[in-house]
mmCIF file of C-alpha atoms in Angstrom:
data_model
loop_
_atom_site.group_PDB
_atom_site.id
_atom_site.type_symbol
_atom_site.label_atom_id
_atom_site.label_comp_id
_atom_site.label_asym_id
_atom_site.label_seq_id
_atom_site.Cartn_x
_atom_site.Cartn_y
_atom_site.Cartn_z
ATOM 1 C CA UNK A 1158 128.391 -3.179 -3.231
ATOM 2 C CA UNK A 1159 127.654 -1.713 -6.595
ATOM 3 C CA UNK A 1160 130.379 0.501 -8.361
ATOM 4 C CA UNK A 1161 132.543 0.561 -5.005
ATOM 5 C CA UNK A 1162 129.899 1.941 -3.046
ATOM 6 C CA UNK A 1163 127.450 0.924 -0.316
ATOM 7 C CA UNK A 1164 123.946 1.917 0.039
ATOM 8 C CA UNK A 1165 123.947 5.039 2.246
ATOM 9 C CA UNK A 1166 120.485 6.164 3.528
ATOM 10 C CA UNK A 1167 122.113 9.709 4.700
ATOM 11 C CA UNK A 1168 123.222 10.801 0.833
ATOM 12 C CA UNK A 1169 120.693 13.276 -0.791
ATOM 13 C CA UNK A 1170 121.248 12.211 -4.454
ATOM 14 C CA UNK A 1171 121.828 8.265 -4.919
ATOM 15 C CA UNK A 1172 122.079 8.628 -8.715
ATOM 16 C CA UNK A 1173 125.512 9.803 -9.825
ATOM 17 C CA UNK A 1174 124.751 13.372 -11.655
ATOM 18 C CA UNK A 1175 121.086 12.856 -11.420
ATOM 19 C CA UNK A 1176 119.415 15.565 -8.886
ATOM 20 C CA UNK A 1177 115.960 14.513 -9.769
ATOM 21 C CA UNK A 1178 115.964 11.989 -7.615
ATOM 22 C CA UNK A 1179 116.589 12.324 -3.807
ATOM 23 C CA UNK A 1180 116.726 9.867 -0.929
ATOM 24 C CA UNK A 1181 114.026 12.024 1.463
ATOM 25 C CA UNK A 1182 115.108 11.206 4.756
ATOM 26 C CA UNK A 1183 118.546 13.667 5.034
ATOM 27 C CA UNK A 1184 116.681 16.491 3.322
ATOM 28 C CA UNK A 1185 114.304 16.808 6.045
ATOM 29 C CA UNK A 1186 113.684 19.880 8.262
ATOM 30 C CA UNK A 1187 110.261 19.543 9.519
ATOM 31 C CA UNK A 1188 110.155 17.380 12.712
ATOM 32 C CA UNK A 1189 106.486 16.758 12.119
ATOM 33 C CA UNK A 1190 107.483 14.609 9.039
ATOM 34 C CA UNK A 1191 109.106 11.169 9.788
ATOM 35 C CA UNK A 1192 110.258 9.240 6.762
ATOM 36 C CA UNK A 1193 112.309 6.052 7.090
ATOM 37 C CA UNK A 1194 115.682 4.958 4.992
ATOM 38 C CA UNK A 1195 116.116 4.866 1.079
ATOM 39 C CA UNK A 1196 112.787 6.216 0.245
ATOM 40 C CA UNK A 1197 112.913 8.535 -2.407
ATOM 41 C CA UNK A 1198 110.982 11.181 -4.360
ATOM 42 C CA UNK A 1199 111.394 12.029 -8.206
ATOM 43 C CA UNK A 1200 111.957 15.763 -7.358
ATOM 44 C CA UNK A 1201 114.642 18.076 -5.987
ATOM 45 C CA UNK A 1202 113.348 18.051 -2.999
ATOM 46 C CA UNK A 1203 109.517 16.989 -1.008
ATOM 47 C CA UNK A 1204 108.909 19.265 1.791
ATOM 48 C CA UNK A 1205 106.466 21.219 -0.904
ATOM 49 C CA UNK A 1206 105.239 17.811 -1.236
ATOM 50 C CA UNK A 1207 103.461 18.350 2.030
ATOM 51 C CA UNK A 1208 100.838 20.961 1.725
ATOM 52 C CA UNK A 1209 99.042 22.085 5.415
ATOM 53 C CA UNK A 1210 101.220 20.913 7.647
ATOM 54 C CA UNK A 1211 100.992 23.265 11.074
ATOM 55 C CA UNK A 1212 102.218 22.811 14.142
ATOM 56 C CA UNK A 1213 98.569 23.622 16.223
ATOM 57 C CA UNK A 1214 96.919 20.888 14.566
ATOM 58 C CA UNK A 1215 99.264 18.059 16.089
ATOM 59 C CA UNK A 1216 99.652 16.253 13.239
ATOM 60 C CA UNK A 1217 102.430 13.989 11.347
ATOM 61 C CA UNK A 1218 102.904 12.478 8.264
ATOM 62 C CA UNK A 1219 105.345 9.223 9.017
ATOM 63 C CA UNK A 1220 106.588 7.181 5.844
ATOM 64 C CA UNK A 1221 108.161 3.928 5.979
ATOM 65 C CA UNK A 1222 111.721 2.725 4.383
ATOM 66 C CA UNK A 1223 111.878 1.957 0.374
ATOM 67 C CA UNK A 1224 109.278 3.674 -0.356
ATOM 68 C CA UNK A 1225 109.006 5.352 -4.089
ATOM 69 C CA UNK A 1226 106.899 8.633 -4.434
ATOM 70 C CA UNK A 1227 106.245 9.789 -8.094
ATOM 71 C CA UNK A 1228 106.540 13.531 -9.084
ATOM 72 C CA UNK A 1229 103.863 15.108 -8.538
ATOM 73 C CA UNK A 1230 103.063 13.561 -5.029
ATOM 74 C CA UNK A 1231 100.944 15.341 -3.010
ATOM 75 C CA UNK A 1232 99.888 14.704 0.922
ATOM 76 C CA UNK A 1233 97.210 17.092 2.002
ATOM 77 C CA UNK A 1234 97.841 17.453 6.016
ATOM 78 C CA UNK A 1235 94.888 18.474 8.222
ATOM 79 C CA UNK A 1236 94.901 21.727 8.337
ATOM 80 C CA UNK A 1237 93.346 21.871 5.050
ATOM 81 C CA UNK A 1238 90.537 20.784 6.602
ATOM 82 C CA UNK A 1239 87.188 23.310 7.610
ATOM 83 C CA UNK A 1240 84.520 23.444 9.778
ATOM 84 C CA UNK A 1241 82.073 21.757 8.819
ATOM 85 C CA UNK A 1242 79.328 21.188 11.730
ATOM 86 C CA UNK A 1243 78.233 24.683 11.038
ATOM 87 C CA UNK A 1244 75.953 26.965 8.683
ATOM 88 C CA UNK A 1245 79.336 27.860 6.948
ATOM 89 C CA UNK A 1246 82.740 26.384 6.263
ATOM 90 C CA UNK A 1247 84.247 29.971 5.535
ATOM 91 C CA UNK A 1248 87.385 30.413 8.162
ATOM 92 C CA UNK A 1249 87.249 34.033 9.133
ATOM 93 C CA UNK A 1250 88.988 33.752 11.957
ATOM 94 C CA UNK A 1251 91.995 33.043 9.574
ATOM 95 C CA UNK A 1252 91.676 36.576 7.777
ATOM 96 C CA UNK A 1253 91.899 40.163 9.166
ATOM 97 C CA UNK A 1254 89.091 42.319 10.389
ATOM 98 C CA UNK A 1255 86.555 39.344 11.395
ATOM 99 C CA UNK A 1256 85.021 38.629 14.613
ATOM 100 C CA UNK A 1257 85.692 34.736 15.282
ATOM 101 C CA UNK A 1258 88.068 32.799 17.679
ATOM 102 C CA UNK A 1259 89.201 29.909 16.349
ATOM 103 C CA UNK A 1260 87.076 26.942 16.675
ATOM 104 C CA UNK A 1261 87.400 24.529 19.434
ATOM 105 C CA UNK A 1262 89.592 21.250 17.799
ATOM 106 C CA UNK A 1263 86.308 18.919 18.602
ATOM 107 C CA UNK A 1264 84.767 21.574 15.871
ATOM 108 C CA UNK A 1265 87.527 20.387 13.082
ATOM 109 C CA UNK A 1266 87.716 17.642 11.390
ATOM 110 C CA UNK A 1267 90.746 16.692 12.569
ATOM 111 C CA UNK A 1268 92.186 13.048 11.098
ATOM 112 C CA UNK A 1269 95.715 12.244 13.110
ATOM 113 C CA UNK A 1270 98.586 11.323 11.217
ATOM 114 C CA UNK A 1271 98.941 10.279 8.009
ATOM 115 C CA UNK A 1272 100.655 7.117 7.975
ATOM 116 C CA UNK A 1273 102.185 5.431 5.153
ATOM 117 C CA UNK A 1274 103.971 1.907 5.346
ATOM 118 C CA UNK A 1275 106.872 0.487 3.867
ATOM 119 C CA UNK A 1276 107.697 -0.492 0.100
ATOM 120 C CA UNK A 1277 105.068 1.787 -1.125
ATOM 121 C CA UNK A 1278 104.106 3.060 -4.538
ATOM 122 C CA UNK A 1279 103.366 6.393 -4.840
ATOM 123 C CA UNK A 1280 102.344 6.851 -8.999
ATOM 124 C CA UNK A 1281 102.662 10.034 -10.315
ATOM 125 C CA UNK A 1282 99.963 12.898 -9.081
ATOM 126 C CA UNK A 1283 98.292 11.033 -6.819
ATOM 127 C CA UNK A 1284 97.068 12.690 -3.664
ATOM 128 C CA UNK A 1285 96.772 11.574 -0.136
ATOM 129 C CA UNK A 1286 94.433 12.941 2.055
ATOM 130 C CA UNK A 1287 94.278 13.618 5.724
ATOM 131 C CA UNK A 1288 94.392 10.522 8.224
ATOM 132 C CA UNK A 1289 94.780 7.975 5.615
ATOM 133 C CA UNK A 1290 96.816 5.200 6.306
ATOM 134 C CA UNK A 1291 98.619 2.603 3.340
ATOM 135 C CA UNK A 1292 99.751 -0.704 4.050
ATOM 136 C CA UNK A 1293 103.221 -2.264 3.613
ATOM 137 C CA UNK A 1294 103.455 -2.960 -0.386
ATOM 138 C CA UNK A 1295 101.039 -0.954 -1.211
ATOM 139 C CA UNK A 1296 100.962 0.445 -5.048
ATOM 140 C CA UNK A 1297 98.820 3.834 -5.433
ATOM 141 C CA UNK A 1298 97.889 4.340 -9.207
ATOM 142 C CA UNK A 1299 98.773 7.527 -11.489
ATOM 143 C CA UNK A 1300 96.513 10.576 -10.665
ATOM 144 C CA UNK A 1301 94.588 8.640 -7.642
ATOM 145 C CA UNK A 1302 92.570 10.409 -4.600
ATOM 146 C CA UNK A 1303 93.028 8.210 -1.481
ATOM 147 C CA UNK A 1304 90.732 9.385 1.247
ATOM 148 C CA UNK A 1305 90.383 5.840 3.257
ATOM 149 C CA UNK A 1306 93.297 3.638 4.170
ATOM 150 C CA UNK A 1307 94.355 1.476 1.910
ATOM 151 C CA UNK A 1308 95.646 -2.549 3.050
ATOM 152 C CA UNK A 1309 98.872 -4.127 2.953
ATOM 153 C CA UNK A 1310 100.120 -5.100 -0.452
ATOM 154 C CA UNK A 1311 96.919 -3.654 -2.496
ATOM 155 C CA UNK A 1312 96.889 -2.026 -5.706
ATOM 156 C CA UNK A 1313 94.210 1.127 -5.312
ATOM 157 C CA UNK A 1314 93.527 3.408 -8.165
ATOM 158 C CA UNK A 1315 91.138 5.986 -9.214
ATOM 159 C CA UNK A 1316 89.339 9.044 -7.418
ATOM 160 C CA UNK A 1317 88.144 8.684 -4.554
ATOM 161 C CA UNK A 1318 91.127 5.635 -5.002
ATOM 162 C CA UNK A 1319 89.274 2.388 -4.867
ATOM 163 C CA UNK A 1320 90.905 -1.507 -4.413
ATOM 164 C CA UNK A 1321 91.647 -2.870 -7.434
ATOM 165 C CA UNK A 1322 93.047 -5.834 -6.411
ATOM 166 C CA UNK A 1323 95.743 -7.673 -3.755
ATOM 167 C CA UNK A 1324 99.086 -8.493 -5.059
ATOM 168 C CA UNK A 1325 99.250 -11.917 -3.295
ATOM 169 C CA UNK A 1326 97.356 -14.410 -1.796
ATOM 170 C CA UNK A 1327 96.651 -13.774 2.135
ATOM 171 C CA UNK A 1328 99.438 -15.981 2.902
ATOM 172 C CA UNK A 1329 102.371 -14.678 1.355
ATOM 173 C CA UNK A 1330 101.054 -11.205 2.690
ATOM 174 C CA UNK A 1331 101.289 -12.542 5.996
ATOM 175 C CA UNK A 1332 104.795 -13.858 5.405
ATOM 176 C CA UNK A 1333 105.832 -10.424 4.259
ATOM 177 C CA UNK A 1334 104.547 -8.543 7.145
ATOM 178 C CA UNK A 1335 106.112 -10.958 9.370
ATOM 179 C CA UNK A 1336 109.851 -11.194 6.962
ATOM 180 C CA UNK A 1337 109.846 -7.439 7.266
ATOM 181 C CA UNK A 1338 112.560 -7.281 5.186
ATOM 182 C CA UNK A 1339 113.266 -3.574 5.033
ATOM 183 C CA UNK A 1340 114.484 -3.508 8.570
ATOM 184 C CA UNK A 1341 117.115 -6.126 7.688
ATOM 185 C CA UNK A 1342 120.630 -4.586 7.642
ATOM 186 C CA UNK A 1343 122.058 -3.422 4.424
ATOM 187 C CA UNK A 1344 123.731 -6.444 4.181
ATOM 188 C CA UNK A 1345 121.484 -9.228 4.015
ATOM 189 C CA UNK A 1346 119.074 -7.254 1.900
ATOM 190 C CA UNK A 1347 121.332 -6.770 -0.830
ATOM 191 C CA UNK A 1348 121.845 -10.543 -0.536
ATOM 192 C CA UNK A 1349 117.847 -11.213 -0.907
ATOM 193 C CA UNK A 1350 117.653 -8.727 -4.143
ATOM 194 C CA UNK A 1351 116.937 -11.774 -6.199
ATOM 195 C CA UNK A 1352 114.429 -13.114 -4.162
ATOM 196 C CA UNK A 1353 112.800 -9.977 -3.422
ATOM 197 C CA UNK A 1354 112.743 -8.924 -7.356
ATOM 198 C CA UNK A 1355 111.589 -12.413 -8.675
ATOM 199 C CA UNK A 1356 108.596 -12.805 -10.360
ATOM 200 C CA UNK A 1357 108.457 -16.834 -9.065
ATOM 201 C CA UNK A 1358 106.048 -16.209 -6.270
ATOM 202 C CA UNK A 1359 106.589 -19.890 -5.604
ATOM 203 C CA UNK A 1360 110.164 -19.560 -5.141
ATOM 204 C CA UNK A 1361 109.671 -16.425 -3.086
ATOM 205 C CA UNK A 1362 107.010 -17.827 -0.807
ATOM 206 C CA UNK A 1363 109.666 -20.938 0.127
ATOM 207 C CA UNK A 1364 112.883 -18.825 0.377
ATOM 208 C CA UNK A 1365 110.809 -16.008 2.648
ATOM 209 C CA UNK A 1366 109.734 -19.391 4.724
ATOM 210 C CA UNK A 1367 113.171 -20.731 5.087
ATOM 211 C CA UNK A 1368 114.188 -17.726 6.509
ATOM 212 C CA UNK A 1369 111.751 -16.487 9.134
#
């Protein structure tokens, strides 16, 4: 408890007089976006965040809990997406006055759900594109393009985003994926704070194994 308050995942602005920060789950109105507890955008709000996002396409973008988008943030949905098996990717069956039905959904180049894991960096600008899905720990440079899914606890940068590097060794990722602490009640992860924000990787690889 910090300043006689708990952690509440259902309050918009978890900054005393700050509203450029917002937890994103509670300002939600889109069903096709699913977003888990205490992430948060530095904006107002995020739904404009989420550009393409229709209903005929079938498609969702689902975040994870603690995850920390940048301003700036984009996730391009899939109906941005064209034709592209033909002569021309021009949509006229979008615009008035043009002779085409829509093209069968085997036609598009349709991606599924964007999918992004849990205690994820977002930097600022970056863009996600259609279908990609980031692993748990994840950190997405400043201005990156991800068009390919990005692994667990990997640092990706540049555009298209590329790995730069893993933040662990394979088996402290493993131990991580298996802790899971963000589903642990509010509770007990207040109580591993100083584990989880310790820079002894040591002494956070034997306190994570003490406790799975």
């Amino acid at each position: 408890m910090k300043d006689g308050k708990n952690p509440d995942p259902n309050t918009i602005h978890p900054i005393a007089g700050y509203e450029n920060e917002i937890y994103v789950k509670p300002t939600l109105t889109n069903p096709n976006i699913i977003v888990g507890d205490f992430t948060y955008i530095a904006d107002r709000e995020f739904e404009s965040h989420v550009t393409h996002l229709y209903d005929w396409n079938g498609d969702h973008l689902i975040i994870g809990k603690f995850c920390q988008i940048a301003s700036g943030v984009e996730f391009v949905m899939n109906g941005a997406n064209h034709q592209m098996n033909a002569v021309t990717t021009f949509p006229f069956y979008t615009f008035e006055g043009w002779d085409m039905k829509p093209p069968e959904r085997e036609d598009l180049p349709l991606k599924g759900d964007t999918v992004i894991g849990n205690d994820v960096w977002v930097s600022q600008n970056a863009t996600i594109l259609p279908g990609v899905h980031i692993g748990d720990g994840a950190i997405i440079g400043a201005n990156a393009t991800v068009t390919s899914d990005i692994p667990p606890y990997t640092v990706a940068a540049g555009n298209p985003a590329r790995q730069i590097r893993t933040r662990f060794d394979d088996e402290l990722i493993d131990l991580l994926e298996r802790f899971k602490w963000w589903d642990k009640p509010i509770e007990e992860i207040n109580a591993l704070i100083p584990i989880l924000t310790s820079g002894d990787v040591e002494m956070m690889r034997m306190e994570i194994r003490t406790r799975m």
